CSV table of C-alpha atoms in Angstrom, one decimal:
chain,number,residue,atom,x,y,z
A,1,MET,CA,181.4,238.4,109.7
A,2,PRO,CA,180.7,235.3,111.8
A,3,GLU,CA,183.5,233.9,113.9
A,4,PRO,CA,185.1,230.9,112.4
A,5,VAL,CA,184.0,227.6,113.9
A,6,THR,CA,186.9,225.7,115.5
A,7,ILE,CA,186.4,222.0,115.3
A,8,GLY,CA,188.3,220.2,118.1
A,9,PRO,CA,189.7,216.7,118.1
A,10,VAL,CA,187.3,213.7,117.9
A,11,THR,CA,186.6,212.2,121.3
A,12,VAL,CA,185.3,208.7,122.2
A,13,CYS,CA,183.5,207.6,125.3
A,14,VAL,CA,184.9,204.3,126.7
A,15,ILE,CA,182.4,202.2,128.7
A,16,PRO,CA,184.2,199.2,130.4
A,17,LEU,CA,182.1,196.1,130.7
A,18,ALA,CA,182.6,192.4,131.6
A,19,ALA,CA,181.0,189.3,130.3
A,20,GLY,CA,181.6,186.5,132.8
A,21,GLU,CA,184.7,185.8,134.8
A,22,CYS,CA,187.4,183.1,135.2
A,23,LEU,CA,189.0,181.7,138.3
A,24,ASN,CA,192.7,181.6,138.8
A,25,VAL,CA,195.3,181.5,141.6
A,26,ALA,CA,196.3,185.1,142.6
A,27,ALA,CA,199.9,184.1,143.2
A,28,LEU,CA,200.2,183.1,139.5
A,29,THR,CA,198.9,186.3,138.2
A,30,GLN,CA,200.9,188.5,140.5
A,31,TRP,CA,204.3,187.6,141.9
A,32,GLY,CA,204.1,187.6,145.7
A,33,ALA,CA,200.3,187.5,146.0
A,34,ALA,CA,198.6,184.9,148.2
A,35,TRP,CA,198.0,181.3,146.9
A,36,ARG,CA,194.2,181.7,146.8
A,37,VAL,CA,191.6,181.4,144.1
A,38,GLN,CA,190.5,184.7,142.8
A,39,ALA,CA,187.8,185.7,140.3
A,40,TYR,CA,188.9,187.8,137.3
A,41,PRO,CA,186.4,189.6,135.0
A,42,ALA,CA,186.4,188.9,131.3
A,43,GLY,CA,186.5,192.5,130.3
A,44,PHE,CA,185.4,194.1,127.1
A,45,ALA,CA,184.6,197.7,126.2
A,46,LEU,CA,181.9,199.7,124.4
A,47,LEU,CA,183.4,202.6,122.5
A,48,LEU,CA,180.9,205.3,121.6
A,49,HIS,CA,182.5,206.8,118.5
A,50,PRO,CA,180.7,209.4,116.4
A,51,SER,CA,180.3,206.9,113.6
A,52,GLY,CA,178.4,204.5,115.9
A,53,PRO,CA,179.0,202.0,118.8
A,54,VAL,CA,182.0,199.8,118.5
A,55,LEU,CA,183.2,196.9,120.7
A,56,LEU,CA,186.7,196.0,121.8
A,57,ASP,CA,186.4,192.2,122.3
A,58,THR,CA,183.3,190.5,123.7
A,59,GLY,CA,184.2,188.6,126.8
A,60,TYR,CA,182.7,185.1,127.2
A,61,GLY,CA,179.7,183.9,125.3
A,62,PRO,CA,177.2,181.1,125.9
A,63,GLN,CA,179.2,178.7,123.7
A,64,VAL,CA,182.3,178.8,126.0
A,65,PRO,CA,180.9,176.9,129.0
A,66,ARG,CA,179.4,174.3,126.5
A,67,LEU,CA,182.8,173.8,124.9
A,68,MET,CA,184.4,173.4,128.3
A,69,ARG,CA,182.2,170.5,129.1
A,70,ARG,CA,183.6,168.4,126.4
A,71,TRP,CA,187.0,167.2,125.2
A,72,PRO,CA,189.5,169.0,124.8
A,73,GLY,CA,187.9,172.2,126.0
A,74,VAL,CA,187.4,170.6,129.4
A,75,LEU,CA,191.2,171.1,129.9
A,76,TYR,CA,190.8,174.8,129.4
A,77,GLY,CA,187.9,174.8,131.9
A,78,LEU,CA,190.0,172.9,134.5
A,79,ILE,CA,192.9,175.4,134.2
A,80,THR,CA,190.7,178.5,134.3
A,81,PRO,CA,187.1,177.7,135.3
A,82,VAL,CA,184.6,180.0,133.8
A,83,ARG,CA,181.5,181.5,135.3
A,84,LEU,CA,178.9,183.3,133.1
A,85,ALA,CA,175.6,184.4,134.6
A,86,ALA,CA,172.4,184.2,132.7
A,87,GLY,CA,172.0,187.5,130.7
A,88,GLY,CA,175.7,188.3,131.3
A,89,THR,CA,176.9,188.1,127.7
A,90,ALA,CA,178.0,191.2,125.7
A,91,ALA,CA,174.9,190.8,123.5
A,92,ALA,CA,172.5,190.7,126.4
A,93,GLN,CA,174.1,193.6,128.1
A,94,LEU,CA,173.9,195.8,125.0
A,95,ALA,CA,170.3,194.8,124.6
A,96,ARG,CA,169.6,196.1,128.1
A,97,MET,CA,171.3,199.3,127.1
A,98,ARG,CA,168.8,199.5,124.2
A,99,LEU,CA,171.5,199.0,121.6
A,100,GLU,CA,170.5,197.0,118.6
A,101,ILE,CA,172.9,194.1,118.0
A,102,ARG,CA,173.0,195.0,114.3
A,103,SER,CA,174.1,198.5,115.2
A,104,ILE,CA,177.5,197.0,116.1
A,105,LYS,CA,179.3,197.3,112.8
A,106,THR,CA,182.8,196.9,114.1
A,107,VAL,CA,184.3,194.7,116.7
A,108,ILE,CA,188.0,195.4,117.4
A,109,VAL,CA,189.6,192.1,118.4
A,110,SER,CA,192.6,192.5,120.7
A,111,HIS,CA,193.6,188.9,120.3
A,112,LEU,CA,191.9,185.5,119.8
A,113,HIS,CA,191.8,183.9,123.3
A,114,ALA,CA,188.4,182.5,124.2
A,115,ASP,CA,187.7,185.1,126.9
A,116,HIS,CA,188.0,187.9,124.3
A,117,VAL,CA,186.1,186.4,121.3
A,118,GLY,CA,183.5,184.2,123.1
A,119,ASP,CA,180.5,186.1,121.8
A,120,LEU,CA,181.6,187.1,118.3
A,121,ARG,CA,178.9,185.0,116.7
A,122,ALA,CA,176.2,187.2,118.4
A,123,PHE,CA,177.2,190.1,116.1
A,124,PRO,CA,176.2,189.1,112.5
A,125,ALA,CA,176.5,192.7,111.1
A,126,ALA,CA,180.0,193.3,112.4
A,127,ARG,CA,183.4,193.5,110.7
A,128,PHE,CA,186.3,192.2,112.8
A,129,VAL,CA,189.2,194.5,113.0
A,130,LEU,CA,192.5,193.1,114.3
A,131,ASP,CA,196.2,192.9,113.7
A,132,GLY,CA,196.9,190.8,110.6
A,133,LYS,CA,199.5,188.9,112.6
A,134,ALA,CA,196.9,187.6,115.1
A,135,TYR,CA,195.1,184.8,113.2
A,136,PRO,CA,197.7,183.1,110.9
A,137,PRO,CA,199.7,181.4,113.8
A,138,LEU,CA,196.4,179.9,115.1
A,139,ARG,CA,194.4,179.2,111.9
A,140,GLY,CA,195.4,175.6,111.6
A,141,LEU,CA,195.2,174.7,115.3
A,142,ARG,CA,192.7,172.2,116.5
A,143,GLY,CA,192.2,170.0,119.6
A,144,LEU,CA,194.9,170.0,122.2
A,145,ARG,CA,197.1,172.3,120.1
A,146,ALA,CA,194.4,174.9,120.0
A,147,VAL,CA,193.6,174.6,123.8
A,148,ARG,CA,197.3,175.0,124.5
A,149,ARG,CA,197.1,178.4,123.0
A,150,ALA,CA,193.8,179.3,124.8
A,151,PHE,CA,192.1,179.3,121.4
A,152,LEU,CA,188.8,177.6,120.7
A,153,PRO,CA,188.2,177.8,116.9
A,154,GLU,CA,184.6,176.9,117.3
A,155,LEU,CA,183.9,180.3,118.8
A,156,LEU,CA,184.7,182.1,115.5
A,157,PRO,CA,181.9,182.7,113.1
A,158,PRO,CA,182.0,180.4,110.0
A,159,ASP,CA,182.7,183.5,107.8
A,160,PHE,CA,185.3,185.0,110.2
A,161,GLU,CA,188.0,185.4,107.6
A,162,ALA,CA,185.7,187.0,105.1
A,163,ARG,CA,184.6,189.6,107.7
A,164,THR,CA,188.1,190.4,108.9
A,165,ASP,CA,189.9,193.7,108.3
A,166,ALA,CA,193.6,194.0,109.1
A,167,LEU,CA,194.7,197.1,110.9
A,168,ALA,CA,196.9,199.4,108.8
A,169,PHE,CA,200.0,200.1,110.8
A,170,ALA,CA,202.2,203.1,110.0
A,171,PRO,CA,204.9,205.1,111.7
A,172,ALA,CA,203.5,206.3,115.0
A,173,PRO,CA,203.1,209.9,116.0
A,174,ALA,CA,205.9,211.1,118.3
A,175,TRP,CA,203.6,211.2,121.4
A,176,LEU,CA,203.1,207.5,121.2
A,177,ALA,CA,206.8,206.7,121.8
A,178,PRO,CA,208.3,204.3,122.5
A,179,PHE,CA,205.9,202.6,120.0
A,180,ALA,CA,207.4,202.9,116.5
A,181,GLU,CA,204.2,201.9,114.7
A,182,ALA,CA,200.5,202.5,115.3
A,183,ALA,CA,197.2,202.2,113.5
A,184,ASP,CA,194.8,205.1,113.4
A,185,VAL,CA,191.7,202.9,113.6
A,186,PHE,CA,189.1,205.3,112.4
A,187,ALA,CA,191.4,207.6,110.5
A,188,ASP,CA,190.5,210.5,112.8
A,189,GLN,CA,193.2,210.2,115.5
A,190,SER,CA,190.6,209.3,118.1
A,191,VAL,CA,191.6,205.6,118.6
A,192,TRP,CA,195.1,204.3,118.1
A,193,ALA,CA,196.1,200.6,118.1
A,194,VAL,CA,199.6,199.6,119.2
A,195,ARG,CA,201.1,196.2,118.9
A,196,VAL,CA,201.7,194.4,122.2
A,197,PRO,CA,202.3,190.8,121.2
A,198,GLY,CA,203.7,188.0,123.5
A,199,HIS,CA,200.7,187.1,125.6
A,200,ALA,CA,199.1,186.1,122.3
A,201,PRO,CA,200.2,186.5,118.7
A,202,GLY,CA,199.2,189.8,117.2
A,203,MET,CA,197.8,191.2,120.4
A,204,ILE,CA,197.0,194.9,120.4
A,205,ALA,CA,196.2,197.6,122.9
A,206,LEU,CA,194.2,200.8,122.2
A,207,VAL,CA,194.9,204.4,123.2
A,208,VAL,CA,191.6,206.3,123.1
A,209,ARG,CA,191.0,210.0,123.2
A,210,GLU,CA,188.2,210.6,125.7
A,211,ALA,CA,188.7,214.4,126.2
A,212,ALA,CA,189.8,217.2,123.8
A,213,THR,CA,192.6,218.3,126.2
A,214,GLY,CA,194.2,217.2,129.4
A,215,GLU,CA,197.3,217.3,131.6
A,216,GLY,CA,199.8,214.5,131.9
A,217,GLY,CA,197.8,212.4,129.4
A,218,SER,CA,194.5,212.6,131.2
A,219,GLU,CA,192.7,213.0,127.9
A,220,TRP,CA,193.7,209.5,127.0
A,221,THR,CA,192.5,206.0,128.1
A,222,LEU,CA,194.8,203.1,127.6
A,223,LEU,CA,192.9,199.8,127.0
A,224,ALA,CA,195.8,197.5,127.7
A,225,THR,CA,193.8,194.3,127.2
A,226,ASP,CA,195.9,191.3,128.5
A,227,ALA,CA,199.3,193.1,128.9
A,228,ALA,CA,198.9,192.7,132.6
A,229,TRP,CA,196.5,190.9,135.0
A,230,ASN,CA,195.9,194.1,137.0
A,231,VAL,CA,196.3,197.9,136.6
A,232,ARG,CA,198.8,198.2,139.5
A,233,ALA,CA,201.2,195.6,137.9
A,234,LEU,CA,201.2,197.6,134.7
A,235,ARG,CA,201.7,200.9,136.3
A,236,GLU,CA,204.4,199.7,138.8
A,237,GLY,CA,206.1,197.0,136.9
A,238,GLY,CA,204.8,193.9,138.7
A,239,GLU,CA,205.6,190.5,137.3
A,240,VAL,CA,203.5,187.3,137.0
A,241,HIS,CA,204.7,184.1,138.6
A,242,PRO,CA,207.2,182.2,136.3
A,243,LEU,CA,204.7,179.4,136.0
A,244,ALA,CA,202.2,181.7,134.4
A,245,ARG,CA,204.7,182.4,131.6
A,246,ILE,CA,204.2,178.9,130.3
A,247,ALA,CA,200.9,180.1,128.7
A,248,PHE,CA,202.5,183.0,126.9
A,249,PHE,CA,202.9,182.7,123.1
A,250,ASP,CA,206.3,184.4,123.3
A,251,VAL,CA,207.8,185.3,126.7
A,252,GLN,CA,210.4,187.8,125.4
A,253,GLN,CA,207.8,189.6,123.3
A,254,GLU,CA,205.4,189.8,126.2
A,255,ARG,CA,208.1,191.4,128.4
A,256,ARG,CA,209.0,193.9,125.7
A,257,SER,CA,205.4,194.8,125.1
A,258,ARG,CA,204.7,195.4,128.8
A,259,GLN,CA,207.8,197.5,129.1
A,260,GLN,CA,206.7,199.7,126.2
A,261,LEU,CA,203.3,200.3,127.8
A,262,GLN,CA,205.0,201.1,131.1
A,263,ALA,CA,207.3,203.6,129.3
A,264,TRP,CA,204.3,205.2,127.6
A,265,LEU,CA,202.5,205.5,130.9
A,266,ALA,CA,205.6,207.1,132.6
A,267,LEU,CA,205.2,209.9,130.0
A,268,HIS,CA,201.4,210.0,130.4
A,269,PRO,CA,200.9,209.2,134.1
A,270,ARG,CA,197.3,210.6,134.3
A,271,ALA,CA,196.0,208.4,131.4
A,272,ARG,CA,193.2,206.2,132.5
A,273,VAL,CA,194.2,202.5,132.4
A,274,ILE,CA,191.9,199.6,131.8
A,275,VAL,CA,193.1,196.0,131.6
A,276,SER,CA,190.8,193.1,130.8
A,277,HIS,CA,190.9,191.3,134.1
A,278,ASP,CA,190.8,194.0,136.7
A,279,VAL,CA,188.5,196.7,138.0
A,280,PRO,CA,188.8,199.6,135.5
A,281,GLU,CA,190.3,202.9,136.6
A,282,THR,CA,188.0,206.0,136.5
A,283,ARG,CA,189.0,209.2,134.7
A,284,LEU,CA,189.2,211.1,138.0
A,285,LEU,CA,192.9,211.1,138.2
A,286,GLU,CA,193.7,214.8,139.0
A,287,SER,CA,195.2,213.6,142.3
A,288,ARG,CA,197.6,211.3,140.6
A,289,PRO,CA,201.1,212.8,141.0
A,290,VAL,CA,203.0,213.7,137.9
A,291,SER,CA,206.7,212.8,137.9
A,292,LEU,CA,208.9,215.6,136.7
Protein backbone atom coordinates (compact mmCIF):
# COMPACT_ATOMS: atom_id res chain seq x y z
CA MET A 1 0.00 0.00 0.00
CA PRO A 2 1.24 3.53 -0.68
CA GLU A 3 2.44 5.59 2.22
CA PRO A 4 -0.14 8.09 3.48
CA VAL A 5 0.50 11.64 2.36
CA THR A 6 1.11 14.04 5.22
CA ILE A 7 -0.15 17.52 4.52
CA GLY A 8 1.72 20.12 6.52
CA PRO A 9 0.51 23.51 7.68
CA VAL A 10 -0.30 26.17 5.11
CA THR A 11 2.54 28.66 4.69
CA VAL A 12 2.53 32.15 3.21
CA CYS A 13 5.40 34.13 1.73
CA VAL A 14 5.60 37.71 3.00
CA ILE A 15 7.15 40.29 0.66
CA PRO A 16 7.58 43.65 2.42
CA LEU A 17 7.28 46.67 0.13
CA ALA A 18 6.90 50.44 0.48
CA ALA A 19 4.95 53.02 -1.48
CA GLY A 20 6.42 56.44 -0.76
CA GLU A 21 7.74 57.85 2.47
CA CYS A 22 7.00 60.56 4.98
CA LEU A 23 9.33 62.90 6.83
CA ASN A 24 9.28 63.23 10.59
CA VAL A 25 11.59 64.24 13.43
CA ALA A 26 13.52 61.24 14.75
CA ALA A 27 13.31 62.46 18.35
CA LEU A 28 9.51 62.33 18.18
CA THR A 29 9.39 58.77 16.92
CA GLN A 30 11.99 57.43 19.35
CA TRP A 31 12.65 58.83 22.80
CA GLY A 32 16.27 59.97 23.05
CA ALA A 33 16.95 60.09 19.30
CA ALA A 34 18.43 63.15 17.61
CA TRP A 35 16.31 66.15 16.67
CA ARG A 36 16.76 65.68 12.95
CA VAL A 37 14.42 65.05 10.06
CA GLN A 38 14.28 61.42 8.96
CA ALA A 39 12.51 59.63 6.12
CA TYR A 40 10.16 56.78 7.05
CA PRO A 41 8.88 54.32 4.43
CA ALA A 42 5.14 53.88 3.97
CA GLY A 43 5.27 50.12 4.20
CA PHE A 44 2.80 47.59 2.92
CA ALA A 45 3.15 43.87 2.25
CA LEU A 46 2.36 41.36 -0.46
CA LEU A 47 1.26 38.02 0.98
CA LEU A 48 1.55 35.08 -1.38
CA HIS A 49 -1.21 32.84 -0.06
CA PRO A 50 -2.18 29.59 -1.84
CA SER A 51 -5.52 31.18 -2.73
CA GLY A 52 -3.80 34.07 -4.52
CA PRO A 53 -1.91 37.31 -3.85
CA VAL A 54 -3.16 39.43 -0.95
CA LEU A 55 -2.13 42.88 0.21
CA LEU A 56 -1.74 44.22 3.72
CA ASP A 57 -2.35 47.96 3.25
CA THR A 58 -1.18 49.92 0.20
CA GLY A 59 1.08 52.75 1.35
CA TYR A 60 0.59 56.12 -0.33
CA GLY A 61 -1.20 56.58 -3.63
CA PRO A 62 -1.20 59.39 -6.21
CA GLN A 63 -4.20 61.09 -4.63
CA VAL A 64 -2.39 61.68 -1.33
CA PRO A 65 0.01 64.41 -2.54
CA ARG A 66 -2.86 66.08 -4.39
CA LEU A 67 -5.02 66.18 -1.26
CA MET A 68 -2.09 67.59 0.70
CA ARG A 69 -1.86 70.54 -1.63
CA ARG A 70 -5.29 71.83 -0.66
CA TRP A 71 -7.12 72.65 2.54
CA PRO A 72 -7.32 70.95 5.03
CA GLY A 73 -5.01 68.20 3.76
CA VAL A 74 -2.22 70.77 3.57
CA LEU A 75 -2.02 70.57 7.38
CA TYR A 76 -1.40 66.83 7.18
CA GLY A 77 1.37 67.49 4.66
CA LEU A 78 2.97 70.13 6.86
CA ILE A 79 3.14 67.78 9.85
CA THR A 80 4.34 64.75 7.88
CA PRO A 81 5.53 65.78 4.40
CA VAL A 82 5.06 63.00 1.85
CA ARG A 83 7.35 61.91 -0.97
CA LEU A 84 6.07 59.53 -3.63
CA ALA A 85 8.23 58.82 -6.67
CA ALA A 86 6.75 58.27 -10.10
CA GLY A 87 5.94 54.58 -10.40
CA GLY A 88 6.24 54.13 -6.66
CA THR A 89 2.65 53.22 -5.87
CA ALA A 90 1.56 49.75 -4.81
CA ALA A 91 -0.31 49.27 -8.07
CA ALA A 92 2.73 50.26 -10.15
CA GLN A 93 5.04 47.98 -8.20
CA LEU A 94 2.73 45.00 -8.58
CA ALA A 95 2.49 45.67 -12.31
CA ARG A 96 6.30 45.50 -12.54
CA MET A 97 6.08 42.15 -10.74
CA ARG A 98 3.67 41.07 -13.50
CA LEU A 99 0.75 40.78 -11.12
CA GLU A 100 -2.56 41.81 -12.60
CA ILE A 101 -4.30 44.46 -10.51
CA ARG A 102 -7.55 42.50 -10.73
CA SER A 103 -5.78 39.43 -9.33
CA ILE A 104 -5.78 41.22 -5.95
CA LYS A 105 -9.06 40.00 -4.51
CA THR A 106 -8.27 40.87 -0.88
CA VAL A 107 -6.67 43.88 0.77
CA ILE A 108 -6.28 43.48 4.52
CA VAL A 109 -6.47 46.98 6.02
CA SER A 110 -4.55 47.40 9.26
CA HIS A 111 -6.12 50.79 9.94
CA LEU A 112 -7.42 53.76 7.99
CA HIS A 113 -4.60 56.30 8.16
CA ALA A 114 -3.70 57.86 4.81
CA ASP A 115 -0.32 56.14 4.57
CA HIS A 116 -2.03 52.74 4.74
CA VAL A 117 -5.03 53.24 2.45
CA GLY A 118 -3.61 55.74 -0.04
CA ASP A 119 -3.96 53.42 -3.05
CA LEU A 120 -7.14 51.46 -2.24
CA ARG A 121 -8.89 52.94 -5.27
CA ALA A 122 -6.37 51.22 -7.57
CA PHE A 123 -7.79 47.77 -6.71
CA PRO A 124 -11.35 47.61 -8.06
CA ALA A 125 -11.71 43.82 -7.68
CA ALA A 126 -10.62 43.70 -4.04
CA ARG A 127 -12.61 43.16 -0.89
CA PHE A 128 -11.35 45.13 2.11
CA VAL A 129 -10.84 43.05 5.25
CA LEU A 130 -10.47 44.90 8.55
CA ASP A 131 -11.57 45.01 12.15
CA GLY A 132 -15.20 46.05 12.37
CA LYS A 133 -14.17 48.63 14.98
CA ALA A 134 -11.86 50.53 12.61
CA TYR A 135 -14.27 52.55 10.47
CA PRO A 136 -17.25 53.54 12.68
CA PRO A 137 -15.31 56.12 14.78
CA LEU A 138 -14.08 57.78 11.58
CA ARG A 139 -17.09 57.42 9.27
CA GLY A 140 -18.56 60.86 9.90
CA LEU A 141 -15.32 62.83 10.11
CA ARG A 142 -14.61 65.49 7.51
CA GLY A 143 -12.31 68.49 7.23
CA LEU A 144 -10.10 69.31 10.18
CA ARG A 145 -11.68 66.63 12.36
CA ALA A 146 -10.65 63.98 9.85
CA VAL A 147 -7.12 65.36 9.39
CA ARG A 148 -6.73 65.41 13.17
CA ARG A 149 -7.12 61.62 12.99
CA ALA A 150 -4.75 61.22 9.99
CA PHE A 151 -7.83 60.20 8.00
CA LEU A 152 -8.51 61.47 4.49
CA PRO A 153 -11.96 60.10 3.55
CA GLU A 154 -11.45 61.01 -0.11
CA LEU A 155 -8.96 58.13 -0.34
CA LEU A 156 -11.66 55.51 0.20
CA PRO A 157 -13.43 54.12 -2.87
CA PRO A 158 -17.05 55.31 -3.18
CA ASP A 159 -18.24 51.73 -2.54
CA PHE A 160 -15.84 51.15 0.35
CA GLU A 161 -18.49 50.05 2.85
CA ALA A 162 -20.13 47.69 0.39
CA ARG A 163 -16.78 46.01 -0.24
CA THR A 164 -15.80 45.72 3.42
CA ASP A 165 -15.66 42.43 5.34
CA ALA A 166 -15.22 42.50 9.12
CA LEU A 167 -12.74 40.06 10.60
CA ALA A 168 -14.31 37.31 12.70
CA PHE A 169 -12.55 37.39 16.06
CA ALA A 170 -12.77 34.36 18.36
CA PRO A 171 -10.83 33.03 21.36
CA ALA A 172 -7.17 32.88 20.35
CA PRO A 173 -5.10 29.69 20.37
CA ALA A 174 -2.88 29.39 23.43
CA TRP A 175 0.34 30.12 21.52
CA LEU A 176 -0.95 33.63 20.69
CA ALA A 177 -1.05 34.61 24.38
CA PRO A 178 -1.32 37.23 25.77
CA PHE A 179 -3.88 37.99 23.05
CA ALA A 180 -7.27 36.71 24.16
CA GLU A 181 -8.87 36.98 20.72
CA ALA A 182 -7.66 36.50 17.18
CA ALA A 183 -9.10 36.14 13.69
CA ASP A 184 -8.04 33.25 11.45
CA VAL A 185 -8.07 35.37 8.30
CA PHE A 186 -8.20 32.57 5.71
CA ALA A 187 -9.63 29.87 7.99
CA ASP A 188 -6.47 27.76 7.48
CA GLN A 189 -4.34 28.96 10.43
CA SER A 190 -1.77 30.58 8.13
CA VAL A 191 -2.56 34.24 8.89
CA TRP A 192 -3.85 35.45 12.24
CA ALA A 193 -5.06 38.98 12.96
CA VAL A 194 -4.76 40.36 16.49
CA ARG A 195 -6.20 43.59 17.78
CA VAL A 196 -3.68 46.33 18.58
CA PRO A 197 -5.80 49.51 18.84
CA GLY A 198 -4.62 52.83 20.22
CA HIS A 199 -2.50 54.32 17.49
CA ALA A 200 -5.72 54.22 15.47
CA PRO A 201 -9.16 52.76 16.15
CA GLY A 202 -9.49 49.09 15.28
CA MET A 203 -5.84 48.69 14.28
CA ILE A 204 -4.66 45.13 13.73
CA ALA A 205 -1.36 43.29 13.41
CA LEU A 206 -0.85 40.03 11.53
CA VAL A 207 1.01 36.89 12.58
CA VAL A 208 1.88 34.96 9.42
CA ARG A 209 3.23 31.42 9.13
CA GLU A 210 6.13 31.52 6.65
CA ALA A 211 7.57 28.08 7.43
CA ALA A 212 6.09 24.76 8.49
CA THR A 213 8.28 24.46 11.57
CA GLY A 214 10.78 26.55 13.45
CA GLU A 215 12.54 27.21 16.73
CA GLY A 216 11.72 30.10 19.03
CA GLY A 217 8.96 31.29 16.71
CA SER A 218 11.16 31.49 13.60
CA GLU A 219 8.34 30.06 11.48
CA TRP A 220 6.27 33.19 12.12
CA THR A 221 6.43 36.74 10.82
CA LEU A 222 4.84 39.51 12.87
CA LEU A 223 3.51 42.35 10.73
CA ALA A 224 3.11 44.86 13.54
CA THR A 225 1.95 47.73 11.26
CA ASP A 226 2.10 50.98 13.30
CA ALA A 227 2.52 49.49 16.77
CA ALA A 228 6.02 51.04 16.75
CA TRP A 229 8.01 53.33 14.50
CA ASN A 230 10.94 50.90 14.36
CA VAL A 231 11.65 47.23 15.02
CA ARG A 232 14.16 47.88 17.79
CA ALA A 233 11.63 49.89 19.80
CA LEU A 234 9.12 47.06 19.58
CA ARG A 235 11.64 44.39 20.55
CA GLU A 236 13.32 46.36 23.33
CA GLY A 237 10.45 48.46 24.68
CA GLY A 238 11.43 51.87 23.36
CA GLU A 239 9.00 54.76 23.77
CA VAL A 240 8.02 57.62 21.51
CA HIS A 241 8.40 61.22 22.65
CA PRO A 242 5.39 62.42 24.73
CA LEU A 243 4.58 64.95 22.00
CA ALA A 244 4.04 62.11 19.53
CA ARG A 245 1.30 60.66 21.71
CA ILE A 246 -0.91 63.63 20.86
CA ALA A 247 -1.67 61.93 17.54
CA PHE A 248 -2.73 58.62 19.12
CA PHE A 249 -6.42 57.78 19.07
CA ASP A 250 -6.16 56.33 22.60
CA VAL A 251 -2.87 56.60 24.48
CA GLN A 252 -3.65 53.91 27.06
CA GLN A 253 -4.83 51.45 24.43
CA GLU A 254 -1.69 52.09 22.39
CA ARG A 255 0.53 51.27 25.35
CA ARG A 256 -1.41 48.08 26.18
CA SER A 257 -1.29 46.92 22.57
CA ARG A 258 2.45 47.50 22.32
CA GLN A 259 3.05 45.67 25.59
CA GLN A 260 1.04 42.69 24.35
CA LEU A 261 3.12 42.49 21.19
CA GLN A 262 6.31 42.74 23.22
CA ALA A 263 5.10 39.94 25.50
CA TRP A 264 4.35 37.73 22.48
CA LEU A 265 7.79 38.45 21.03
CA ALA A 266 9.42 37.54 24.34
CA LEU A 267 7.87 34.08 23.92
CA HIS A 268 8.76 33.92 20.20
CA PRO A 269 12.10 35.77 20.03
CA ARG A 270 13.06 34.43 16.59
CA ALA A 271 9.91 35.58 14.87
CA ARG A 272 10.57 37.98 12.03
CA VAL A 273 9.30 41.50 12.80
CA ILE A 274 8.13 44.01 10.21
CA VAL A 275 6.74 47.42 11.12
CA SER A 276 5.36 49.83 8.57
CA HIS A 277 7.95 52.59 8.90
CA ASP A 278 11.25 50.76 9.28
CA VAL A 279 13.55 48.48 7.30
CA PRO A 280 12.03 44.98 7.58
CA GLU A 281 13.88 42.20 9.33
CA THR A 282 14.97 39.19 7.31
CA ARG A 283 14.09 35.63 8.26
CA LEU A 284 17.74 34.77 8.93
CA LEU A 285 17.47 34.98 12.69
CA GLU A 286 19.25 31.78 13.74
CA SER A 287 21.88 33.90 15.50
CA ARG A 288 19.29 35.71 17.61
CA PRO A 289 19.68 34.44 21.20
CA VAL A 290 16.72 32.77 22.85
CA SER A 291 16.06 33.76 26.45
CA LEU A 292 15.46 30.76 28.70
